[in-house]
Coordinates of C-alpha atoms and ligand atoms in Angstrom, one line a residue:
X1 CA 44.2 -8.4 -88.5
X2 CA 41.3 -10.2 -86.9
X3 CA 39.5 -8.0 -84.5
X4 CA 36.6 -10.2 -83.5
X5 CA 37.7 -12.0 -80.3
X6 CA 36.1 -15.2 -81.6
X7 CA 39.3 -15.5 -83.6
X8 CA 42.5 -16.7 -82.1
X9 CA 45.9 -16.6 -83.8
X10 CA 47.7 -19.8 -83.3
X11 CA 51.1 -18.1 -83.1
X12 CA 53.7 -19.6 -80.7
X13 CA 52.7 -17.0 -78.2
X14 CA 49.1 -17.9 -77.9
X15 CA 48.0 -20.1 -75.0
X16 CA 46.4 -22.5 -77.5
X17 CA 49.6 -22.9 -79.4
X18 CA 51.4 -23.5 -76.1
X19 CA 49.1 -26.3 -75.2
X20 CA 49.1 -27.7 -78.7
X21 CA 52.8 -27.4 -78.9
X22 CA 53.5 -30.3 -76.6
X23 CA 55.0 -32.7 -79.0
X24 CA 52.7 -35.5 -79.9
X25 CA 49.7 -33.6 -78.7
X26 CA 49.9 -31.0 -81.5
X27 CA 46.8 -31.3 -83.7
X28 CA 47.8 -31.9 -87.3
X29 CA 46.7 -28.6 -88.7
X30 CA 48.6 -26.5 -86.3
X31 CA 51.4 -25.1 -88.4
X32 CA 52.1 -22.2 -86.0
X33 CA 50.7 -19.6 -88.3
X34 CA 47.2 -20.4 -89.2
X35 CA 44.4 -18.3 -87.8
X36 CA 41.5 -20.3 -86.5
X37 CA 38.4 -19.4 -84.6
X38 CA 37.8 -21.0 -81.2
X39 CA 35.5 -24.0 -81.8
X40 CA 32.1 -24.3 -80.3
X41 CA 32.0 -27.3 -78.0
X42 CA 28.9 -29.5 -77.5
X43 CA 29.0 -32.3 -75.1
X44 CA 26.1 -34.7 -75.8
X45 CA 25.9 -36.9 -72.7
X46 CA 23.5 -39.7 -72.8
X47 CA 22.2 -41.5 -69.8
X48 CA 22.8 -45.3 -69.3
X49 CA 23.6 -45.6 -73.0
X50 CA 25.7 -48.7 -73.3
X51 CA 28.9 -49.4 -75.4
X52 CA 26.8 -51.7 -77.6
X53 CA 23.6 -49.6 -77.8
X54 CA 24.5 -47.7 -81.0
X55 CA 24.4 -49.1 -84.5
X56 CA 27.9 -47.9 -85.2
X57 CA 29.0 -49.9 -82.1
X58 CA 27.4 -53.0 -83.4
X59 CA 23.9 -52.7 -81.9
X60 CA 21.3 -55.1 -83.1
X61 CA 17.6 -54.3 -83.7
X62 CA 18.0 -50.5 -83.7
X63 CA 19.0 -47.9 -86.2
X64 CA 20.9 -44.8 -85.2
X65 CA 21.6 -43.1 -88.5
X66 CA 22.4 -39.7 -87.0
X67 CA 25.0 -41.0 -84.6
X68 CA 26.3 -43.2 -87.4
X69 CA 26.8 -40.1 -89.5
X70 CA 28.6 -38.4 -86.6
X71 CA 30.9 -41.4 -86.2
X72 CA 31.6 -41.5 -90.0
X73 CA 32.8 -37.9 -89.8
X74 CA 34.9 -38.2 -86.7
X75 CA 36.6 -40.5 -84.4
X76 CA 34.9 -43.5 -82.7
X77 CA 36.6 -44.6 -79.5
X78 CA 36.6 -48.2 -78.5
X79 CA 38.3 -48.1 -75.2
X80 CA 37.0 -45.0 -73.4
X81 CA 35.5 -44.9 -69.9
X82 CA 33.3 -42.9 -67.7
X83 CA 34.8 -42.4 -64.2
X84 CA 32.0 -44.2 -62.4
X85 CA 29.3 -46.7 -63.1
X86 CA 26.4 -44.5 -62.0
X87 CA 25.3 -41.0 -62.8
X88 CA 26.0 -38.6 -60.0
X89 CA 29.6 -39.5 -59.3
X90 CA 30.3 -39.8 -63.1
X91 CA 28.9 -36.3 -63.7
X92 CA 30.6 -34.8 -60.8
X93 CA 34.0 -36.0 -62.0
X94 CA 33.3 -35.0 -65.6
X95 CA 32.3 -31.5 -64.6
X96 CA 34.9 -30.8 -61.9
X97 CA 37.9 -32.9 -62.9
X98 CA 38.0 -34.4 -59.4
X99 CA 37.3 -38.0 -58.7
X100 CA 33.9 -38.3 -56.9
X101 CA 35.3 -40.9 -54.5
X102 CA 37.3 -38.1 -53.0
X103 CA 34.2 -36.3 -52.0
X104 CA 31.5 -37.7 -49.6
X105 CA 27.9 -37.1 -50.8
X106 CA 28.5 -37.9 -54.5
X107 CA 26.5 -41.1 -54.7
X108 CA 23.3 -41.2 -56.7
X109 CA 21.5 -38.1 -55.5
X110 CA 17.9 -37.8 -54.5
X111 CA 15.9 -35.1 -56.3
X112 CA 16.0 -32.9 -53.2
X113 CA 19.8 -33.0 -52.8
X114 CA 21.5 -29.7 -52.1
X115 CA 23.9 -28.6 -54.8
X116 CA 26.8 -31.1 -54.7
X117 CA 29.3 -29.0 -56.6
X118 CA 29.7 -26.0 -54.4
X119 CA 29.6 -22.5 -56.0
X120 CA 33.3 -21.9 -55.1
X121 CA 34.4 -25.0 -57.0
X122 CA 35.9 -24.8 -60.5
X123 CA 33.9 -26.5 -63.2
X124 CA 34.1 -27.2 -66.9
X125 CA 31.7 -24.3 -67.4
X126 CA 33.9 -21.9 -65.5
X127 CA 36.7 -23.0 -67.6
X128 CA 34.9 -22.2 -70.9
X129 CA 33.6 -19.0 -69.4
X130 CA 37.1 -17.9 -68.6
X131 CA 38.0 -18.4 -72.2
X132 CA 35.1 -16.2 -73.4
X133 CA 32.5 -18.8 -74.2
X134 CA 28.7 -18.6 -73.7
X135 CA 27.9 -21.6 -71.6
X136 CA 24.7 -23.7 -71.1
X137 CA 23.5 -26.9 -69.5
X138 CA 20.4 -28.5 -70.9
X139 CA 18.8 -31.8 -69.9
X140 CA 19.5 -34.1 -66.9
X141 CA 21.5 -32.5 -64.0
X142 CA 21.5 -35.0 -61.1
X143 CA 24.0 -33.0 -59.0
X144 CA 21.6 -31.3 -56.6
X145 CA 20.3 -27.8 -56.4
X146 CA 19.9 -25.2 -53.7
X147 CA 21.8 -24.8 -50.4
X148 CA 20.7 -27.8 -48.4
X149 CA 19.3 -31.2 -48.9
X150 CA 15.5 -31.3 -48.4
X151 CA 15.3 -27.5 -47.7
X152 CA 14.6 -26.1 -51.1
X153 CA 11.6 -24.0 -51.7
X154 CA 10.6 -25.1 -55.2
X155 CA 8.2 -22.1 -55.5
X156 CA 10.9 -19.5 -55.4
X157 CA 14.2 -18.9 -57.1
X158 CA 16.7 -21.4 -55.8
X159 CA 19.5 -19.9 -53.7
X160 CA 22.1 -22.0 -55.4
X161 CA 22.0 -23.2 -59.0
X162 CA 24.0 -23.7 -62.2
X163 CA 24.5 -20.0 -62.6
X164 CA 26.9 -20.3 -59.6
X165 CA 28.8 -23.0 -61.5
X166 CA 29.7 -21.1 -64.6
X167 CA 26.6 -21.9 -66.7
X168 CA 25.1 -18.7 -68.2
X169 CA 21.9 -20.6 -69.0
X170 CA 20.3 -23.8 -67.8
X171 CA 17.1 -25.8 -68.5
X172 CA 17.4 -28.9 -66.6
X173 CA 15.8 -31.8 -64.7
X174 CA 16.8 -31.6 -61.0
X175 CA 17.8 -35.2 -60.8
X176 CA 16.4 -38.0 -63.1
X177 CA 13.1 -38.8 -64.7
X178 CA 12.3 -41.4 -62.1
X179 CA 12.8 -38.9 -59.1
X180 CA 10.7 -36.0 -58.0
X181 CA 10.4 -33.1 -58.6
X182 CA 9.1 -33.8 -62.1
X183 CA 9.6 -30.2 -63.4
X184 CA 12.2 -28.5 -65.4
X185 CA 14.3 -25.8 -63.8
X186 CA 15.2 -22.8 -66.0
X187 CA 17.8 -20.5 -64.6
X188 CA 17.2 -21.5 -61.0
X189 CA 13.4 -21.3 -61.1
X190 CA 10.8 -24.0 -62.0
X191 CA 10.0 -23.5 -65.7
X192 CA 6.3 -22.7 -66.5
X193 CA 5.7 -22.3 -62.8
X194 CA 2.0 -22.7 -62.0
X195 CA 1.1 -20.5 -59.0
X196 CA -2.2 -22.4 -58.7
X197 CA -0.3 -25.6 -57.8
X198 CA 2.5 -24.9 -55.3
X199 CA 5.2 -27.6 -55.3
X200 CA 6.2 -29.6 -52.2
X201 CA 8.8 -32.3 -52.3
X202 CA 9.8 -34.9 -49.7
X203 CA 12.0 -37.9 -49.7
X204 CA 10.8 -38.9 -46.2
X205 CA 7.0 -39.1 -46.2
X206 CA 4.0 -38.7 -48.5
X207 CA 1.7 -35.7 -48.4
X208 CA -1.7 -36.4 -47.0
X209 CA -4.2 -37.6 -49.5
X210 CA -1.7 -37.9 -52.4
X211 CA -1.9 -41.2 -54.3
X212 CA 1.2 -43.4 -54.6
X213 CA 2.2 -46.2 -57.0
X214 CA 2.1 -48.6 -54.0
X215 CA -1.3 -47.8 -52.8
X216 CA -3.0 -46.8 -56.1
X217 CA -1.6 -49.1 -58.9
X218 CA -4.8 -48.5 -60.9
X219 CA -3.5 -44.9 -61.5
X220 CA -0.4 -46.1 -63.3
X221 CA -1.8 -45.8 -66.8
X222 CA 1.6 -45.3 -68.5
X223 CA 4.2 -47.5 -66.7
X224 CA 4.3 -49.7 -63.7
X225 CA 7.4 -50.3 -61.6
X226 CA 9.2 -53.6 -61.5
X227 CA 11.1 -52.7 -58.4
X228 CA 11.1 -49.6 -56.2
X229 CA 9.6 -46.5 -57.9
X230 CA 6.3 -46.8 -56.1
X231 CA 6.0 -43.4 -54.5
X232 CA 4.3 -40.3 -56.1
X233 CA 2.5 -40.6 -59.4
X234 CA 3.1 -38.1 -62.2
X235 CA 1.8 -38.6 -65.7
X236 CA 0.6 -42.1 -64.9
X237 CA 4.1 -43.2 -63.8
X238 CA 5.2 -43.7 -60.1
X239 CA 8.6 -42.3 -59.1
X240 CA 11.1 -42.2 -56.3
X241 CA 10.2 -39.6 -53.7
X242 CA 7.0 -37.7 -52.9
X243 CA 5.7 -34.6 -54.5
X244 CA 2.6 -32.5 -54.5
X245 CA 1.5 -29.8 -56.9
X246 CA 3.4 -28.7 -60.0
X247 CA 0.2 -28.3 -62.1
X248 CA 1.1 -27.2 -65.6
X249 CA 4.8 -27.2 -64.8
X250 CA 4.9 -31.0 -64.5
X251 CA 6.6 -32.7 -67.4
X252 CA 5.1 -35.3 -69.6
X253 CA 7.8 -38.0 -70.1
X254 CA 6.9 -38.4 -73.8
X255 CA 7.8 -34.7 -74.4
X256 CA 11.1 -34.5 -72.5
X257 CA 13.4 -35.2 -75.5
X258 CA 11.5 -32.6 -77.5
X259 CA 11.7 -30.0 -74.7
X260 CA 15.4 -30.3 -74.1
X261 CA 16.3 -30.6 -77.7
X262 CA 14.4 -27.5 -78.5
X263 CA 16.1 -25.6 -75.7
X264 CA 19.5 -26.9 -76.9
X265 CA 18.9 -25.8 -80.5
X266 CA 17.6 -22.4 -79.3
X267 CA 20.7 -21.9 -77.3
X268 CA 22.9 -22.8 -80.3
X269 CA 21.1 -20.5 -82.7
X270 CA 21.1 -17.7 -80.1
X271 CA 24.9 -17.9 -79.8
X272 CA 25.9 -18.6 -83.4
X273 CA 28.1 -15.6 -83.5
X274 CA 30.2 -16.3 -80.5
X275 CA 31.9 -19.4 -79.2
X276 CA 29.6 -21.5 -77.0
X277 CA 29.8 -24.5 -74.8
X278 CA 26.7 -26.6 -74.5
X279 CA 26.4 -29.5 -72.0
X280 CA 23.5 -31.4 -73.5
X281 CA 22.7 -34.2 -71.1
X282 CA 19.8 -36.3 -72.4
X283 CA 17.2 -38.1 -70.4
X284 CA 17.4 -41.0 -72.8
X285 CA 17.9 -43.9 -72.2
X286 CA 17.3 -43.8 -68.5
X287 CA 14.1 -45.1 -66.9
X288 CA 11.2 -44.5 -67.1
X289 CA 11.6 -45.0 -70.7
X290 CA 8.5 -43.3 -72.2
X291 CA 9.4 -41.8 -75.5
X292 CA 7.1 -39.8 -77.8
X293 CA 4.7 -41.7 -79.8
X294 CA 6.4 -41.0 -83.1
X295 CA 9.4 -43.1 -81.9
X296 CA 7.3 -46.0 -80.8
X297 CA 7.5 -49.4 -82.5
X298 CA 10.4 -48.5 -84.7
X299 CA 12.4 -51.6 -83.7
X300 CA 11.9 -54.9 -81.9
X301 CA 13.2 -54.0 -78.6
X302 CA 10.2 -52.0 -77.3
X303 CA 10.5 -48.9 -75.2
X304 CA 14.3 -49.2 -74.5
X305 CA 15.0 -49.5 -78.3
X306 CA 12.6 -46.6 -78.9
X307 CA 14.4 -44.5 -76.4
X308 CA 17.6 -45.1 -78.3
X309 CA 15.9 -44.0 -81.5
X310 CA 14.7 -40.9 -79.8
X311 CA 18.2 -40.2 -78.5
X312 CA 19.4 -40.5 -82.1
X313 CA 16.8 -38.0 -83.2
X314 CA 18.0 -35.5 -80.6
X315 CA 21.5 -35.9 -81.9
X316 CA 20.2 -35.4 -85.5
X317 CA 18.4 -32.2 -84.5
X318 CA 21.6 -30.7 -83.0
X319 CA 23.5 -31.7 -86.1
X320 CA 20.9 -30.2 -88.4
X321 CA 20.9 -27.0 -86.4
X322 CA 24.7 -26.7 -86.8
X323 CA 24.4 -27.6 -90.5
X324 CA 21.8 -24.9 -91.2
X325 CA 23.7 -22.3 -89.2
X326 CA 27.0 -23.0 -91.0
X327 CA 28.6 -24.1 -87.7
X328 CA 29.3 -27.7 -88.4
X329 CA 33.0 -27.3 -89.4
X330 CA 34.1 -25.5 -86.3
X331 CA 32.0 -27.2 -83.7
X332 CA 33.7 -29.9 -81.6
X333 CA 31.0 -32.5 -80.7
X334 CA 31.8 -35.1 -78.0
X335 CA 29.1 -37.8 -77.7
X336 CA 29.2 -40.2 -74.8
X337 CA 27.3 -41.6 -71.9
X338 CA 27.4 -41.3 -68.0
X339 CA 27.8 -45.0 -67.3
X340 CA 27.2 -48.4 -68.7
X341 CA 23.8 -49.7 -69.7
X342 CA 21.1 -51.4 -67.7
X343 CA 18.2 -53.3 -69.0
X344 CA 15.5 -53.7 -66.2
X345 CA 16.2 -50.6 -64.1
X346 CA 12.9 -50.7 -62.2
X347 CA 10.0 -50.3 -64.6
X348 CA 8.0 -53.0 -66.3
X349 CA 9.0 -52.0 -69.9
X350 CA 9.8 -55.5 -71.1
X351 CA 13.3 -54.4 -72.0
X352 CA 14.8 -57.7 -70.9
X353 CA 12.5 -60.0 -72.8
X354 CA 12.7 -58.0 -76.0
X355 CA 16.5 -57.7 -76.3
X356 CA 16.5 -60.3 -79.1
X357 CA 20.2 -60.8 -79.1
X358 CA 21.1 -57.2 -78.6
X359 CA 24.0 -56.7 -76.2
X360 CA 23.8 -53.3 -74.5
X361 CA 27.3 -53.6 -73.1
X362 CA 28.6 -54.9 -76.3
X363 CA 31.5 -57.3 -75.6
X364 CA 32.2 -56.2 -72.1
X365 CA 31.2 -58.0 -68.9
X366 CA 28.9 -56.2 -66.5
X367 CA 26.4 -53.3 -66.6
X368 CA 25.7 -50.1 -64.9
X369 CA 26.6 -50.2 -61.2
X370 CA 29.3 -52.7 -61.8
X371 CA 33.1 -52.7 -61.3
X372 CA 33.4 -54.8 -64.4
X373 CA 34.2 -53.0 -67.6
X374 CA 30.5 -52.9 -68.6
X375 CA 29.9 -50.4 -65.8
X376 CA 32.1 -47.7 -67.3
X377 CA 33.1 -48.7 -70.8
X378 CA 31.0 -46.3 -72.9
X379 CA 30.7 -45.1 -76.5
X380 CA 32.7 -41.9 -77.3
X381 CA 32.5 -40.2 -80.7
X382 CA 34.4 -37.0 -81.4
X383 CA 33.7 -34.9 -84.4
X384 CA 35.3 -31.6 -85.4
X385 CA 35.5 -31.4 -89.2
X386 CA 37.8 -28.3 -89.1
X387 CA 40.6 -30.3 -87.3
X388 CA 39.6 -34.0 -87.6
X389 CA 39.9 -34.4 -91.3
X390 CA 39.6 -38.2 -91.6
X391 CA 37.2 -40.5 -90.0
X392 CA 39.0 -42.8 -87.7
X393 CA 38.8 -45.3 -84.9
X394 CA 40.8 -45.1 -81.7
X395 CA 41.4 -47.8 -79.2
X396 CA 43.3 -45.4 -76.9
X397 CA 42.7 -45.9 -73.2
X398 CA 40.8 -42.8 -72.2
X399 CA 38.8 -41.6 -69.2
X400 CA 36.3 -38.7 -69.1
X401 CA 38.2 -37.4 -66.0
X402 CA 40.6 -35.8 -68.5
X403 CA 38.1 -33.9 -70.6
X404 CA 38.1 -30.8 -68.5
X405 CA 41.9 -30.3 -68.7
X406 CA 42.0 -31.4 -72.3
X407 CA 39.4 -28.9 -73.3
X408 CA 41.1 -26.2 -71.3
X409 CA 44.2 -27.0 -73.3
X410 CA 42.1 -26.7 -76.5
X411 CA 40.7 -23.2 -75.7
X412 CA 43.8 -21.9 -73.8
X413 CA 42.2 -21.7 -70.5
X414 CA 44.3 -21.7 -67.4
X415 CA 43.2 -24.0 -64.7
X416 CA 43.6 -22.3 -61.3
X417 CA 46.0 -23.9 -58.8
X418 CA 44.3 -26.8 -57.0
X419 CA 41.3 -27.0 -59.4
X420 CA 40.4 -30.1 -61.4
X421 CA 43.1 -32.0 -59.5
X422 CA 42.6 -35.3 -61.3
X423 CA 42.1 -34.1 -64.8
X424 CA 45.1 -34.4 -67.2
X425 CA 45.5 -32.6 -70.5
X426 CA 45.2 -35.4 -73.0
X427 CA 43.8 -33.4 -75.9
X428 CA 45.8 -35.3 -78.4
X429 CA 43.9 -38.4 -77.5
X430 CA 40.6 -36.7 -78.1
X431 CA 41.6 -35.3 -81.4
X432 CA 43.3 -38.4 -82.6
X433 CA 46.8 -37.0 -82.9
X434 CA 48.2 -38.8 -79.8
X435 CA 47.5 -42.5 -79.8
X436 CA 49.4 -43.3 -76.6
X437 CA 47.2 -44.8 -73.8
X438 CA 46.7 -42.9 -70.6
X439 CA 49.1 -44.8 -68.3
X440 CA 46.2 -45.9 -66.1
X441 CA 42.5 -45.0 -65.5
X442 CA 40.4 -45.4 -62.4
X443 CA 36.9 -46.8 -62.2
X444 CA 34.4 -46.4 -59.3
X445 CA 31.5 -48.9 -58.9
X446 CA 28.2 -48.3 -57.1
X447 CA 29.6 -50.4 -54.2
X448 CA 32.5 -48.0 -54.0
X449 CA 35.0 -50.4 -55.3
X450 CA 37.9 -48.7 -57.1
X451 CA 39.5 -50.4 -60.1
X452 CA 42.4 -49.6 -62.3
X453 CA 43.0 -50.3 -65.9
X454 CA 46.5 -50.1 -67.4
X455 CA 47.0 -51.4 -70.8
X456 CA 45.1 -54.6 -71.0
X457 CA 45.3 -55.2 -67.3
X458 CA 42.4 -54.6 -65.0
X459 CA 42.6 -54.6 -61.2
X460 CA 39.5 -54.5 -58.9
X461 CA 40.2 -53.9 -55.3
X462 CA 38.7 -56.3 -52.7
X463 CA 35.2 -55.3 -51.6
X464 CA 33.0 -57.1 -49.1
X465 CA 29.7 -56.2 -50.9
X466 CA 27.5 -58.8 -52.5
X467 CA 28.6 -60.2 -55.9
X468 CA 25.1 -59.3 -57.2
X469 CA 23.0 -56.2 -56.7
X470 CA 20.6 -57.0 -53.9
X471 CA 18.0 -54.4 -54.4
X472 CA 16.6 -54.7 -57.9
X473 CA 18.2 -55.5 -61.2
X474 CA 20.1 -58.8 -61.6
X475 CA 23.5 -57.4 -62.2
X476 CA 27.0 -58.5 -61.2
X477 CA 28.6 -55.9 -59.0
X478 CA 32.1 -57.1 -59.6
X479 CA 32.6 -57.3 -55.9
X480 CA 34.9 -59.9 -54.4
X481 CA 36.6 -60.1 -51.1
X482 CA 39.7 -61.2 -53.0
X483 CA 41.8 -58.9 -55.2
X484 CA 40.9 -59.4 -58.8
X485 CA 43.2 -59.1 -61.8
X486 CA 42.1 -59.6 -65.4
X487 CA 43.6 -59.6 -68.8
X488 CA 40.9 -57.6 -70.6
X489 CA 42.2 -58.1 -74.1
X490 CA 39.3 -60.4 -74.7
X491 CA 37.0 -58.0 -72.8
X492 CA 35.6 -60.8 -70.8
X493 CA 37.1 -60.5 -67.3
X494 CA 36.4 -64.1 -66.6
X495 CA 39.7 -65.5 -65.2
X496 CA 41.0 -64.0 -62.0
X497 CA 44.8 -64.0 -62.5
X498 CA 45.6 -62.3 -59.1
X499 CA 47.3 -65.4 -57.6
X500 CA 49.3 -66.0 -60.8
X501 CA 50.7 -62.5 -60.9
X502 CA 51.2 -61.3 -57.3
X503 CA 53.8 -58.7 -58.4
X504 CA 51.2 -57.2 -60.8
X505 CA 48.6 -57.0 -58.0
X506 CA 51.2 -55.4 -55.7
X507 CA 52.0 -52.9 -58.4
X508 CA 48.3 -51.9 -58.9
X509 CA 47.9 -51.7 -55.1
X510 CA 50.8 -49.4 -54.8
X511 CA 49.5 -47.2 -57.7
X512 CA 46.1 -47.1 -56.2
X513 CA 47.5 -45.9 -52.9
X514 CA 49.3 -43.1 -54.7
X515 CA 46.3 -42.2 -56.7
X516 CA 44.2 -42.0 -53.6
X517 CA 46.6 -39.5 -52.2
X518 CA 46.8 -37.4 -55.4
X519 CA 48.2 -38.0 -58.8
X520 CA 48.0 -34.8 -60.7
X521 CA 48.9 -34.4 -64.4
X522 CA 52.6 -34.9 -64.6
X523 CA 52.8 -32.3 -67.4
X524 CA 50.7 -29.6 -65.8
Ligands
NG6_1 C1 18.5 -46.6 -58.6 C2 17.1 -46.7 -59.2 C3 17.3 -46.7 -60.7 C4 18.1 -45.5 -61.2 C5 19.4 -45.5 -60.4 C6 20.2 -44.2 -60.7 C7 15.5 -48.0 -57.8 C8 15.0 -49.4 -57.5 N1 16.5 -48.0 -58.8 O1 18.4 -46.6 -57.2 O2 16.1 -46.8 -61.4 O3 17.4 -44.3 -61.0 O4 19.2 -45.5 -59.0 O5 20.5 -44.2 -62.1 O6 15.1 -47.0 -57.2 S1 21.6 -43.1 -62.5 O7 21.9 -43.5 -64.0 O8 21.0 -41.8 -62.4 O9 22.8 -43.2 -61.7
CA2 CA1 23.2 -43.0 -65.7

């Protein structure tokens, strides 16, 4: 008999067997008798990494050997989607299993946003904890901290942080690298806090005497903005928002990947003897792109390419740690991104001019922010050698909204009534045993346009916003005051077929009305 609670007997009575036992969703190796340990789960969540940005997805001018290896040992998905085309709503949906557009206040968050997921909400981390996992979040957070926007005291323990959301441990950036405060938060406190340099943060006004990118461009020795990003200067780079102090706690952009990777690896080795869940959300390849010197000049695309190489390095370190601890076989890694790519996102890093034929969105139309597929079509690679025995490709239509319930199905966690209302258990899709498309998936653009994909059809609801982003990058929003209907089998979204197929448009509009109300997992 197995006594260690890490082990779980897949008998017909176990919750895992129950969730596996649903016909097509049963993983191949479940014969109803095998004893298997709960897998570790690592979610590697890149920032603004496009469908076309990895070598194994056809990237040009950049090598990503570690991610290539991951893909060659697992499943590479070619039709998977984030829930939104920007970070905060996408992460909110991923971690709560609720569409962000149901909740006001889930747009791209400033660095002083109060914690957007409230302590009483159920999260993916709560789910893993309830199944006995050790849990951690390392890297980019961007979902607010503390009780109320703008009222945090960054010099004291924060009254609300990730410990209230089911994470046993966290080492995070409050928002993004281009937003103050430019410090790491470890377990609700500024890491390496420097009492000689108390921290003040404001998104309203500067602190007297502090330089800004706008007034002191001569101090921007590392990167200059191309649009916005002209407020406080930290490490020779101007940011969004104002901050003062920080001293030795301030990050150096060139060390961010090293810092978070080291903390992620430490967490893995510290929990090698029990099941763990690690949410590893990288800063790469978000702006400001300022990777460590050792990644510079490795390809022709300049800093954006170097940031992809640095991301690949982080992935390699995680894989090497698993290898050396003997954890590779029974660790499920899901690698993905929070939204589609962007080239010039506000810093003068020459990303646009150095593309050299590289297409960050791959074949899809549109980029980050957009309602077109490029806004949410992202890379997804799933590796779990214990269960996924053959490398494969999957073109199944998949959305990150389902990962919470699917992983709950995997570990036998029971989702409380009313929690994760939009997340469906589609574990078989993730593990490659169920190749049936989700009947439909919802997208959400930065202009708040909802879209629906079903099979090869894509519907974008009418939106009065501008067809191009008006405040910075030259990006199509996908907005149109007319309903849009595309056949995306060629991935182009060029020809609006709405007037030719009015009944299809009607069908989508009806479905969208139902989804807006609620559309829980029909099998839950
Ligand atoms: C935009 C920023 C952009 C990026 C984005 C959020 C400007 C001009 N642009 O407002 O640089 O930070 O917000 O990106 O400020 S996300 O990936 O975190 O959603
Ligand atoms: Ca992002």
